Amino acid sequence: MDAGTVYAVGAPYSEIDAFLLLRSDAAGWRVVDDHVPPEPGGPTAGPEPDWFEETGS
């Protein structure tokens, strides 16, 4: 099964704020998961999702 497509989101010409995992189905594209990385030097937010680790980020 296709894992989907990952998009990085944030303000134009700025840092990336979050990542979205999207999948296409009969109804169109849908967000199926998201990940917000912790701030550099900040507390960790827990483990990264498997799909995010596979992006090589």
XYZ file of C-alpha atoms in Angstrom, residues 12-35:
24
model
C 6.334 31.621 2.943
C 10.106 32.234 3.105
C 10.194 30.977 6.688
C 11.006 27.853 8.678
C 8.988 24.675 8.234
C 6.416 24.455 11.028
C 4.924 21.005 10.473
C 4.684 18.035 8.135
C 1.453 16.530 6.782
C 0.938 13.005 5.457
C -1.698 12.992 2.697
C -3.303 10.092 0.838
C -5.518 10.096 -2.198
C -8.727 8.041 -2.217
C -11.991 8.063 -4.167
C -13.059 11.295 -2.413
C -9.766 13.132 -3.122
C -6.722 14.017 -1.042
C -6.999 13.742 2.754
C -4.665 14.536 5.650
C -4.173 11.251 7.499
C -1.476 12.313 9.992
C 0.702 15.247 11.000
C 3.981 15.832 12.795
